[in-house]
mmCIF file of C-alpha atoms and ligand atoms in Angstrom:
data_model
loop_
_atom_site.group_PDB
_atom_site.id
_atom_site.type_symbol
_atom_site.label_atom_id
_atom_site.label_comp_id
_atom_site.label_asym_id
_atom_site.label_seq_id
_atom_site.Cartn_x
_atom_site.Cartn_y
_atom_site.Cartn_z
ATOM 1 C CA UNK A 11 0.311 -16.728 -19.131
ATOM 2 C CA UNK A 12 -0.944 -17.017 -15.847
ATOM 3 C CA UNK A 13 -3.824 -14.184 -14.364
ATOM 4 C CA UNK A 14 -4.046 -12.947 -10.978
ATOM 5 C CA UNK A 15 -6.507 -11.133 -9.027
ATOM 6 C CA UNK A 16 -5.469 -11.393 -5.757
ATOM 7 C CA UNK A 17 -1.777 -10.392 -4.156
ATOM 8 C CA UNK A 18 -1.714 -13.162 -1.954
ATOM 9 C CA UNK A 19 -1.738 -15.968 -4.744
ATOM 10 C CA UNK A 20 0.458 -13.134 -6.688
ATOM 11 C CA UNK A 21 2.931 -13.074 -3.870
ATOM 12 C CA UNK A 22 3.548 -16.764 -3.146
ATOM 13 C CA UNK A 23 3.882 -17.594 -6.706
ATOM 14 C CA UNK A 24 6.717 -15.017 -7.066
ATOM 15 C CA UNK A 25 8.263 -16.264 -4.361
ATOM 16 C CA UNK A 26 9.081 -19.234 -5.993
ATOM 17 C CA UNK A 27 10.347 -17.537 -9.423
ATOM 18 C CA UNK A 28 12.700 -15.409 -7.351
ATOM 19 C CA UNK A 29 14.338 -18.108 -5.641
ATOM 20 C CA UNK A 30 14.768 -19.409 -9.136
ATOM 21 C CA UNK A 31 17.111 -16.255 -9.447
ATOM 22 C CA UNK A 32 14.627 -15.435 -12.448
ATOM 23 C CA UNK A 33 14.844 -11.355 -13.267
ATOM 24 C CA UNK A 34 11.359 -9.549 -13.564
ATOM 25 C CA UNK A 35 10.552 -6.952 -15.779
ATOM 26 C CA UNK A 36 7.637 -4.942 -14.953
ATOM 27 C CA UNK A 37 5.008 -2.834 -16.632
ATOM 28 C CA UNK A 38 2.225 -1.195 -14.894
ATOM 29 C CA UNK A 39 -0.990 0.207 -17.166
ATOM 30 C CA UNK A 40 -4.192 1.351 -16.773
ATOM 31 C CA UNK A 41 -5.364 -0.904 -19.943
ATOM 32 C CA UNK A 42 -6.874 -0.015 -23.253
ATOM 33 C CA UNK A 43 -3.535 -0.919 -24.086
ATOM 34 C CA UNK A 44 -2.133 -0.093 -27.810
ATOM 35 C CA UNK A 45 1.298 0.328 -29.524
ATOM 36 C CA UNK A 46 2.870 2.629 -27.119
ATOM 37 C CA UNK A 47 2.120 0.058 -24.310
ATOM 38 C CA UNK A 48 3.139 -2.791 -26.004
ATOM 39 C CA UNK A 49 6.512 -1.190 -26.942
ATOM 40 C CA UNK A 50 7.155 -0.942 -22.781
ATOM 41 C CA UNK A 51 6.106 -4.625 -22.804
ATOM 42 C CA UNK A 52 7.830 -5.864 -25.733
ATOM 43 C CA UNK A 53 11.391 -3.991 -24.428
ATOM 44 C CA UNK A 54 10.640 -5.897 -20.955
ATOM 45 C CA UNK A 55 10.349 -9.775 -22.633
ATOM 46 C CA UNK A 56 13.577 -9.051 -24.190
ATOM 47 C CA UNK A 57 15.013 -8.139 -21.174
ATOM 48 C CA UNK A 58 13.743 -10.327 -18.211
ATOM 49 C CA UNK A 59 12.813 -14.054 -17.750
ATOM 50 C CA UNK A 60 9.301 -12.384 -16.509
ATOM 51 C CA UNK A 61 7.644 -9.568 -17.261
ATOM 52 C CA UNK A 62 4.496 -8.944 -15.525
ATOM 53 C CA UNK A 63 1.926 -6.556 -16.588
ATOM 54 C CA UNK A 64 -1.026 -5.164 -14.802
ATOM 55 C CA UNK A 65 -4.371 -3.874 -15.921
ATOM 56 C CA UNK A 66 -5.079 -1.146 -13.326
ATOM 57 C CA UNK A 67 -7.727 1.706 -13.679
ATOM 58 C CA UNK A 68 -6.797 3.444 -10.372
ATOM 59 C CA UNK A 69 -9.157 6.009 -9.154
ATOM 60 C CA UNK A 70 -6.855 7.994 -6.474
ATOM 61 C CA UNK A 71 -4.974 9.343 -9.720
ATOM 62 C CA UNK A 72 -8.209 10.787 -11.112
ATOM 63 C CA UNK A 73 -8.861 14.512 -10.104
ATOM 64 C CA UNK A 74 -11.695 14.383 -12.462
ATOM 65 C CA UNK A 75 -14.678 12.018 -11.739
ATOM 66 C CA UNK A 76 -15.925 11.927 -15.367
ATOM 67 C CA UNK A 77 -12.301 11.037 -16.931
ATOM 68 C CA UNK A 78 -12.432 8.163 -14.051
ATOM 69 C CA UNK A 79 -15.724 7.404 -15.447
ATOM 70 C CA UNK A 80 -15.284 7.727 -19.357
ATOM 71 C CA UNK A 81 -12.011 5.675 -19.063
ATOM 72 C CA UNK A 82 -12.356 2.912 -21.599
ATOM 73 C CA UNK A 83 -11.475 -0.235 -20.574
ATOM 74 C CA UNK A 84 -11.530 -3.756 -22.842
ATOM 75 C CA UNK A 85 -10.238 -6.206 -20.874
ATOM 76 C CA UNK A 86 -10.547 -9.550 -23.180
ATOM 77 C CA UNK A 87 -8.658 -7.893 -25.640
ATOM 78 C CA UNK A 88 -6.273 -6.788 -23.806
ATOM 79 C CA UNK A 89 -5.721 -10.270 -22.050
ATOM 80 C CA UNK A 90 -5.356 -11.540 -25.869
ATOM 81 C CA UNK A 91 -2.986 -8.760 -26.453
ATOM 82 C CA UNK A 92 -0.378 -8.989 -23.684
ATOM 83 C CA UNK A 93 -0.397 -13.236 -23.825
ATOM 84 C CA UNK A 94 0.460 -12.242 -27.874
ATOM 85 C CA UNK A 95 3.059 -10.719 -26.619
ATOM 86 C CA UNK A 96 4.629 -13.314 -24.200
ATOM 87 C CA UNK A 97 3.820 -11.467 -20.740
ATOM 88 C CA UNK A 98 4.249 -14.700 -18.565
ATOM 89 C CA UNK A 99 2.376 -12.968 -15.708
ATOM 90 C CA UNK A 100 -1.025 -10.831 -15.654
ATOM 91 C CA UNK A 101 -1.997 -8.895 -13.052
ATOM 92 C CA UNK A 102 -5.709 -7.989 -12.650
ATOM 93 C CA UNK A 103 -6.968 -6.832 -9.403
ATOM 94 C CA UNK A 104 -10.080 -4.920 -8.160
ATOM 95 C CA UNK A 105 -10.089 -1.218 -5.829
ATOM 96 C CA UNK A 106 -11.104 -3.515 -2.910
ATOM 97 C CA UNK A 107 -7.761 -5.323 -3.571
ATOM 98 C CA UNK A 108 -5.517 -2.907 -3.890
ATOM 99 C CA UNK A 109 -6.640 0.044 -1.156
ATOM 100 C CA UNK A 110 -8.358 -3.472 1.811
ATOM 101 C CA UNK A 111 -7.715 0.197 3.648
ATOM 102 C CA UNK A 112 -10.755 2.652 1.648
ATOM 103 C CA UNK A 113 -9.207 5.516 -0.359
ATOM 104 C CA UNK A 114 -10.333 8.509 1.888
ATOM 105 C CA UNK A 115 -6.991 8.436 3.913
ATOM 106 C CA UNK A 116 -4.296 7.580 2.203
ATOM 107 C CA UNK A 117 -0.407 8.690 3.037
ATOM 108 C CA UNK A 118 1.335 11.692 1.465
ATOM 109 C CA UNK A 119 3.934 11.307 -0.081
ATOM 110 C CA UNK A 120 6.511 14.594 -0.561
ATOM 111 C CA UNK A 121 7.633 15.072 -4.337
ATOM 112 C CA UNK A 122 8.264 19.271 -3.725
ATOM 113 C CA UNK A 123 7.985 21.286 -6.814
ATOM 114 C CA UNK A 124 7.847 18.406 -9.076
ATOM 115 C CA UNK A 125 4.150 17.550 -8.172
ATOM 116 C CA UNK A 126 3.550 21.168 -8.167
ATOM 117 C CA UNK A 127 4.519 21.895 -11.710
ATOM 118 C CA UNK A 128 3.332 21.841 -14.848
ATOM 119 C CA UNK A 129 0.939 18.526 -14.666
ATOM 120 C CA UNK A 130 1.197 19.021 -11.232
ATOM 121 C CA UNK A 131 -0.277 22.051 -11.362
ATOM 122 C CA UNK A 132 -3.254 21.354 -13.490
ATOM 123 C CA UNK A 133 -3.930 17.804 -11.967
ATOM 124 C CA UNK A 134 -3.929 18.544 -7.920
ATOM 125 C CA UNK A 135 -3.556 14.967 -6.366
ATOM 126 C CA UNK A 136 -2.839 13.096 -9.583
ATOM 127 C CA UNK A 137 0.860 12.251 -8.550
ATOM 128 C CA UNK A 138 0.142 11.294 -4.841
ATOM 129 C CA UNK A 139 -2.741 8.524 -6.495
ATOM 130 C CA UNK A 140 0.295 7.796 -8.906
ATOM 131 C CA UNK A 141 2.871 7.453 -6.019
ATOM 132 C CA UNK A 142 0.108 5.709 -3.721
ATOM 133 C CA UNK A 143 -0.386 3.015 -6.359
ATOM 134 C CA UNK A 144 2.632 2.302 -7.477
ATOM 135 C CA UNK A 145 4.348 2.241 -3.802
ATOM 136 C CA UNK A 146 1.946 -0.910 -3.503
ATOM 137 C CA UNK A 147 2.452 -2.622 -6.730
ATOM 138 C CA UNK A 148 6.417 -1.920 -6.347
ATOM 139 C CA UNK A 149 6.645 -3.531 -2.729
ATOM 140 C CA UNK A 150 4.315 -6.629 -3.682
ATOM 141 C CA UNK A 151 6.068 -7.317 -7.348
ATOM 142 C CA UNK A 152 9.525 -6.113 -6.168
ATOM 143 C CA UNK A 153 10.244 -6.246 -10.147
ATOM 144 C CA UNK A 154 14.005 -5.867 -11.121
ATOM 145 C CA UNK A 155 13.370 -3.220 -13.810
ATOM 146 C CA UNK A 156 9.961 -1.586 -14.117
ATOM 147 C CA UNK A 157 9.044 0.067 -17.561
ATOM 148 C CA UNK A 158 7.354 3.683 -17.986
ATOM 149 C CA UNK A 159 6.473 5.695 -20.954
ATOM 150 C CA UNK A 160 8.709 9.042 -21.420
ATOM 151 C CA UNK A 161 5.263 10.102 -22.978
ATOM 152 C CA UNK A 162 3.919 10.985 -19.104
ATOM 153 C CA UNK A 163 7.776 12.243 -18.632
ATOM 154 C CA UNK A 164 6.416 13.850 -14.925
ATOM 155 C CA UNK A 165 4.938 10.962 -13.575
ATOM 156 C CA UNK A 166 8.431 9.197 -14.907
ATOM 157 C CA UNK A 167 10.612 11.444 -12.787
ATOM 158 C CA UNK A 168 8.017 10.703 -9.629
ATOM 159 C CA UNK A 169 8.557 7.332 -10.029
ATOM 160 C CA UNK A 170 12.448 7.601 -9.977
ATOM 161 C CA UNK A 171 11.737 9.531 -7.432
ATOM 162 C CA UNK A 172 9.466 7.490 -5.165
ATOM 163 C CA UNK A 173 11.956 4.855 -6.064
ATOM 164 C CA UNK A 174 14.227 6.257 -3.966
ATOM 165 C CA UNK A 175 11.631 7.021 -1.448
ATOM 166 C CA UNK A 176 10.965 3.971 -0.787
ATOM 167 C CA UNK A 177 14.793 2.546 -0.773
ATOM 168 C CA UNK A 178 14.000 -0.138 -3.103
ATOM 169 C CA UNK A 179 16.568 -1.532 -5.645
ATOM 170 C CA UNK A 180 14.196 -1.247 -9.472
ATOM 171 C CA UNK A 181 15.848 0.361 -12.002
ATOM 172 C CA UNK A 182 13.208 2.575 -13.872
ATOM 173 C CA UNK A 183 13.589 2.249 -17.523
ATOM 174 C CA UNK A 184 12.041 5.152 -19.409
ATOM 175 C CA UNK A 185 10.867 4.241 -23.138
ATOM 176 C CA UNK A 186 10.321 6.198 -26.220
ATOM 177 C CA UNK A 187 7.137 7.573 -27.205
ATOM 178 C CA UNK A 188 5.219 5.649 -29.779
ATOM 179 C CA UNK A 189 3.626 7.838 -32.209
ATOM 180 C CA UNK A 190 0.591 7.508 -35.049
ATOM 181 C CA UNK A 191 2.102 7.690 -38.519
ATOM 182 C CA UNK A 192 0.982 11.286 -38.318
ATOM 183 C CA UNK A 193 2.542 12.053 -35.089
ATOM 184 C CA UNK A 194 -0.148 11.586 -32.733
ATOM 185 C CA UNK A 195 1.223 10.478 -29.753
ATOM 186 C CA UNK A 196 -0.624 7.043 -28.737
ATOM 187 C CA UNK A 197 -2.538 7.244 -25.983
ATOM 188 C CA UNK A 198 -6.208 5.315 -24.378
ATOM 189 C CA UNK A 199 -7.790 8.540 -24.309
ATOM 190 C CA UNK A 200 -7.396 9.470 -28.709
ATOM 191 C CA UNK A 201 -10.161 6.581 -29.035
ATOM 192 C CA UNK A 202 -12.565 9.664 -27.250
ATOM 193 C CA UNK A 203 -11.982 11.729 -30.611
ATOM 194 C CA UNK A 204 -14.396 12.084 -33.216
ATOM 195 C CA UNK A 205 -12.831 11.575 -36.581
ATOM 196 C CA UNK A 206 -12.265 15.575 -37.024
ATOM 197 C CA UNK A 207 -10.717 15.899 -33.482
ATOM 198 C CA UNK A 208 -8.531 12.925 -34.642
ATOM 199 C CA UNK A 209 -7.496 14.685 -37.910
ATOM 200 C CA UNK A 210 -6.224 17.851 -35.816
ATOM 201 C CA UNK A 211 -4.791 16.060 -32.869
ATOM 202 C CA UNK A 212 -1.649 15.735 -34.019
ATOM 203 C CA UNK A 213 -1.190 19.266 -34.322
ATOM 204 C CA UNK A 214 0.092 19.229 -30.794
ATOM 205 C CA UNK A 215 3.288 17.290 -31.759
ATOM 206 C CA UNK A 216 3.543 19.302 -34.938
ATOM 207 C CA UNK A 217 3.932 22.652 -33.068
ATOM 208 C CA UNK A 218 6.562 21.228 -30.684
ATOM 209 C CA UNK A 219 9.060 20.166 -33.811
ATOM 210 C CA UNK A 220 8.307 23.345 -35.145
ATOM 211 C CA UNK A 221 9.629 25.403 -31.831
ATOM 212 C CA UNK A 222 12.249 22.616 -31.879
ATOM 213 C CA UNK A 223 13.106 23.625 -35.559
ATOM 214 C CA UNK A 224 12.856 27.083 -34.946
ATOM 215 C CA UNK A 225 15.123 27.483 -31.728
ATOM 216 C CA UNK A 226 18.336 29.956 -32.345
ATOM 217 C CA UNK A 227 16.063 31.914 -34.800
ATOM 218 C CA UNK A 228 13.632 33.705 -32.899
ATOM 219 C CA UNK A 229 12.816 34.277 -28.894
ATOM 220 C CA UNK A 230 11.397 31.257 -27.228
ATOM 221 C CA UNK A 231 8.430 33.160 -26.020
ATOM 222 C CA UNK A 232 7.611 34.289 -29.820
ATOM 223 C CA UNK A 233 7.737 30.596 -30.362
ATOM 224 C CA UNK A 234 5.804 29.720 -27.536
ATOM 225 C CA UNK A 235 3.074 32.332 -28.628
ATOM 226 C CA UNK A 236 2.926 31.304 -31.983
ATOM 227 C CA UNK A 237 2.752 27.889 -31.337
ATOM 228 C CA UNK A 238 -0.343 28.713 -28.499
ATOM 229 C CA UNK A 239 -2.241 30.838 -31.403
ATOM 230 C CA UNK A 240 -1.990 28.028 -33.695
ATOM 231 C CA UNK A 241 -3.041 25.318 -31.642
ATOM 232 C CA UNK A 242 -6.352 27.765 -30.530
ATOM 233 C CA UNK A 243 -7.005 28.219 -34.155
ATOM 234 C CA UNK A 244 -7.326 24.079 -34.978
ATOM 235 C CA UNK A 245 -9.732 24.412 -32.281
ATOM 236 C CA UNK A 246 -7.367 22.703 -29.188
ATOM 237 C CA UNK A 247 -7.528 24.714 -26.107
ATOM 238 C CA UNK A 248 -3.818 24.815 -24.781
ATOM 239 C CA UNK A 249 -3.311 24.541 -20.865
ATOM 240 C CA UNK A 250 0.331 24.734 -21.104
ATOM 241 C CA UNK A 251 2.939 25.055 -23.332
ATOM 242 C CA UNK A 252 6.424 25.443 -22.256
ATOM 243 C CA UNK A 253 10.011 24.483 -21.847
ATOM 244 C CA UNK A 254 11.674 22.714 -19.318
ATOM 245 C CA UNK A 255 14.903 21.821 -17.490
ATOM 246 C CA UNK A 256 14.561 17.599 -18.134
ATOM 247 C CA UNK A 257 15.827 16.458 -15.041
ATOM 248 C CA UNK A 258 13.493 18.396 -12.619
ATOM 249 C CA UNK A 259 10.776 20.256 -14.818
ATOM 250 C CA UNK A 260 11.649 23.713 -13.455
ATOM 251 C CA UNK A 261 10.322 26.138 -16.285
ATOM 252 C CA UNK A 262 13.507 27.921 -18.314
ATOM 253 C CA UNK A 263 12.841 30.883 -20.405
ATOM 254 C CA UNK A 264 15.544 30.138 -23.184
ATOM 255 C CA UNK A 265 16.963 27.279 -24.873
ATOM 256 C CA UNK A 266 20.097 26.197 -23.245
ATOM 257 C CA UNK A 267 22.870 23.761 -23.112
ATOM 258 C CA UNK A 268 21.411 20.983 -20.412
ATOM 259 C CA UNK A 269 19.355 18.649 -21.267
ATOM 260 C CA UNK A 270 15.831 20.594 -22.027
ATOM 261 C CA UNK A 271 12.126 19.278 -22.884
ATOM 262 C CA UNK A 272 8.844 20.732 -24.283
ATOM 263 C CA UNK A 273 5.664 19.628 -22.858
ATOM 264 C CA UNK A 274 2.159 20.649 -23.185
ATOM 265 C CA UNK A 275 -1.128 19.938 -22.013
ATOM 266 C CA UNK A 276 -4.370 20.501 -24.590
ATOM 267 C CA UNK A 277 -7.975 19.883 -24.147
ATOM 268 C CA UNK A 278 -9.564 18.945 -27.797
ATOM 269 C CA UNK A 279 -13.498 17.940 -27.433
ATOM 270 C CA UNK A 280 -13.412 17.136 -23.556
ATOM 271 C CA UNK A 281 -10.315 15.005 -24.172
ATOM 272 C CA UNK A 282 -6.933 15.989 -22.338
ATOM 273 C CA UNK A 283 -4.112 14.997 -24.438
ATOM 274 C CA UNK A 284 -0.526 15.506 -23.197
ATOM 275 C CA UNK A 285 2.853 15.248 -25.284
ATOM 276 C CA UNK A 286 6.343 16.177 -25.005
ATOM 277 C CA UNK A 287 9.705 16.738 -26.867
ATOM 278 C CA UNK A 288 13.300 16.208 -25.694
ATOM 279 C CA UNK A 289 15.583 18.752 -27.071
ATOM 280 C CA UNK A 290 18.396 17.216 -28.156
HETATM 281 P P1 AMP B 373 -1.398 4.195 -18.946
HETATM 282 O O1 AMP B 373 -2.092 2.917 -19.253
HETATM 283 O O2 AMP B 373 -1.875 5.365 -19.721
HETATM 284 O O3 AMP B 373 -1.271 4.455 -17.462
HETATM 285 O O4 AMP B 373 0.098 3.972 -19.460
HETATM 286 C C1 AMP B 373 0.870 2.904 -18.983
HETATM 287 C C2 AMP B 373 2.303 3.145 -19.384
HETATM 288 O O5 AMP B 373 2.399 3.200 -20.798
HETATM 289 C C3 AMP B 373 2.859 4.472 -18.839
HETATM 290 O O6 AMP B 373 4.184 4.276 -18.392
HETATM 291 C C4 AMP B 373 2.795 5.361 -20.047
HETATM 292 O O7 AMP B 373 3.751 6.393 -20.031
HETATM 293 C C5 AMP B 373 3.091 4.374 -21.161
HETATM 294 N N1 AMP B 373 2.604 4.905 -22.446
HETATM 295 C C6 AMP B 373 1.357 5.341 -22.712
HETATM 296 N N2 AMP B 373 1.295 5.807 -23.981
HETATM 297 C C7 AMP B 373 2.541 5.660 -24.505
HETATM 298 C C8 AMP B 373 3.125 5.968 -25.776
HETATM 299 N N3 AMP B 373 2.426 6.520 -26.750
HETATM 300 N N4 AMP B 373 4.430 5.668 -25.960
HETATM 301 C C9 AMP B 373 5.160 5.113 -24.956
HETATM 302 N N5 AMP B 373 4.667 4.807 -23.747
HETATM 303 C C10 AMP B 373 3.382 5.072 -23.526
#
């Protein structure tokens, strides 16, 4: 596995692999990286000649100074982890690297409602840092097929999205969410829980297969209510709860035939954990 910290070694040496007509897989992270990452990773070797990872902790995406500051971040093992799993490429660079420009004026990009919903909503600025990021770690890699987590579903329908901003040809491949054996979505931030925020985590995913099991039998906003007065009672203070249309997050106030998700946003012990449910 070869590690870079700079683009312009980055660049020339996938210069070369291109005109090798080798296809590159892609997977961009914030490190910490467990299951749910490697799963993105894992479904990119088996796809690509190269996949290429990297280990990014970007601050524009941060509307909150101490979750920028309590991120955790364990970069040996994650170099161990990603060369277990046959990334051939790791890519490692510092703020100065990737914003040479400072990060006070950076350009806008236009999403409409979708940045202004749900996340959106609750996170002002989060998907511009997203978009802002990823714009420059999509033109320098120029990967075939980049990899993202259906488990941040918005910032997946962004990046299809900025995608076509940006009229460049990756495909965006959106994978599974990995869950705990208890349900728990997998995410960098659960390490933050004390062992009794841990145990009542995964209450979030339990209430959204119960609304999922209950649909057809009583109103969606009974559901929704019940489902809000449970997750106050374990203690998790809900920021939203509430169904979706999939393929542009506009809020729908029954279940219906199109595709529809559940997503919700709950803060247990300072921690902001996020999950969601396609309805199938
Ligand atoms: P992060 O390091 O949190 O920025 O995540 C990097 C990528 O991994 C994003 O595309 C996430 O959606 C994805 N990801 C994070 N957690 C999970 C999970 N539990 N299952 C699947 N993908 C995940």
């Amino acid at each position: 596995m070869y590690i870079f910290r700079e683009k312009e070694s980055l660049q020339k040496y996938l210069l070369k692999l291109r005109s090798g007509q080798q296809s590159i897989g892609y997977v961009p992270t914030m490190g910490a990286l467990h299951e749910g990452h490697l799963s993105l990773i894992n479904t990119s070797v088996a796809q690509n000649s190269i996949t290429l990872c990297s280990i990014f902790v970007n601050p524009t995406q941060f509307n909150e100074i101490q979750d920028f500051e309590k991120y955790p971040i364990q970069v040996e093992d994650d170099i161990q982890k990603v060369e277990e799993a046959k990334v051939s490429i790791l890519y490692l660079p510092n703020k100065e690297e990737v914003y040479p420009e400072g990060m006070t004026q950076l350009e806008k990009y236009d999403f409409g409602s979708l940045e202004t919903l749900a996340e959106g909503a609750h996170r002002p600025g989060h998907f511009q840092g997203v978009a802002q990021v990823l714009s420059r770690f999509l033109k320098l890699i120029q990967p075939d097929k980049m990899y993202m987590g259906q488990k941040d579903y918005q910032q997946l329908l962004i990046t299809k999205a900025l995608v076509k901003m940006l009229g460049i040809g990756t495909s965006i491949e959106g994978i599974p969410i990995r869950r705990e054996e208890d349900g728990l979505a997998m995410s960098s931030r659960n390490v933050r829980l004390s062992e009794r925020g841990r145990k009542v985590a995964p209450e979030i995913y339990q209430s959204l297969k119960n609304i999922e099991a209950k649909r057809g039998q009583s109103p969606l906003t009974q559901l929704l209510a019940e489902a809000n007065a449970h997750l106050q009672g374990n203690g998790l203070e809900v920021e939203y709860l509430m169904l979706a249309h999939a393929e542009n997050l506009q809020p729908e106030d029954d279940f219906k035939d199109h595709p529809q998700i559940l997503i919700v946003a709950a803060w247990l012990e300072g921690v902001r954990l996020i999950d969601n449910l396609l309805l199938t």
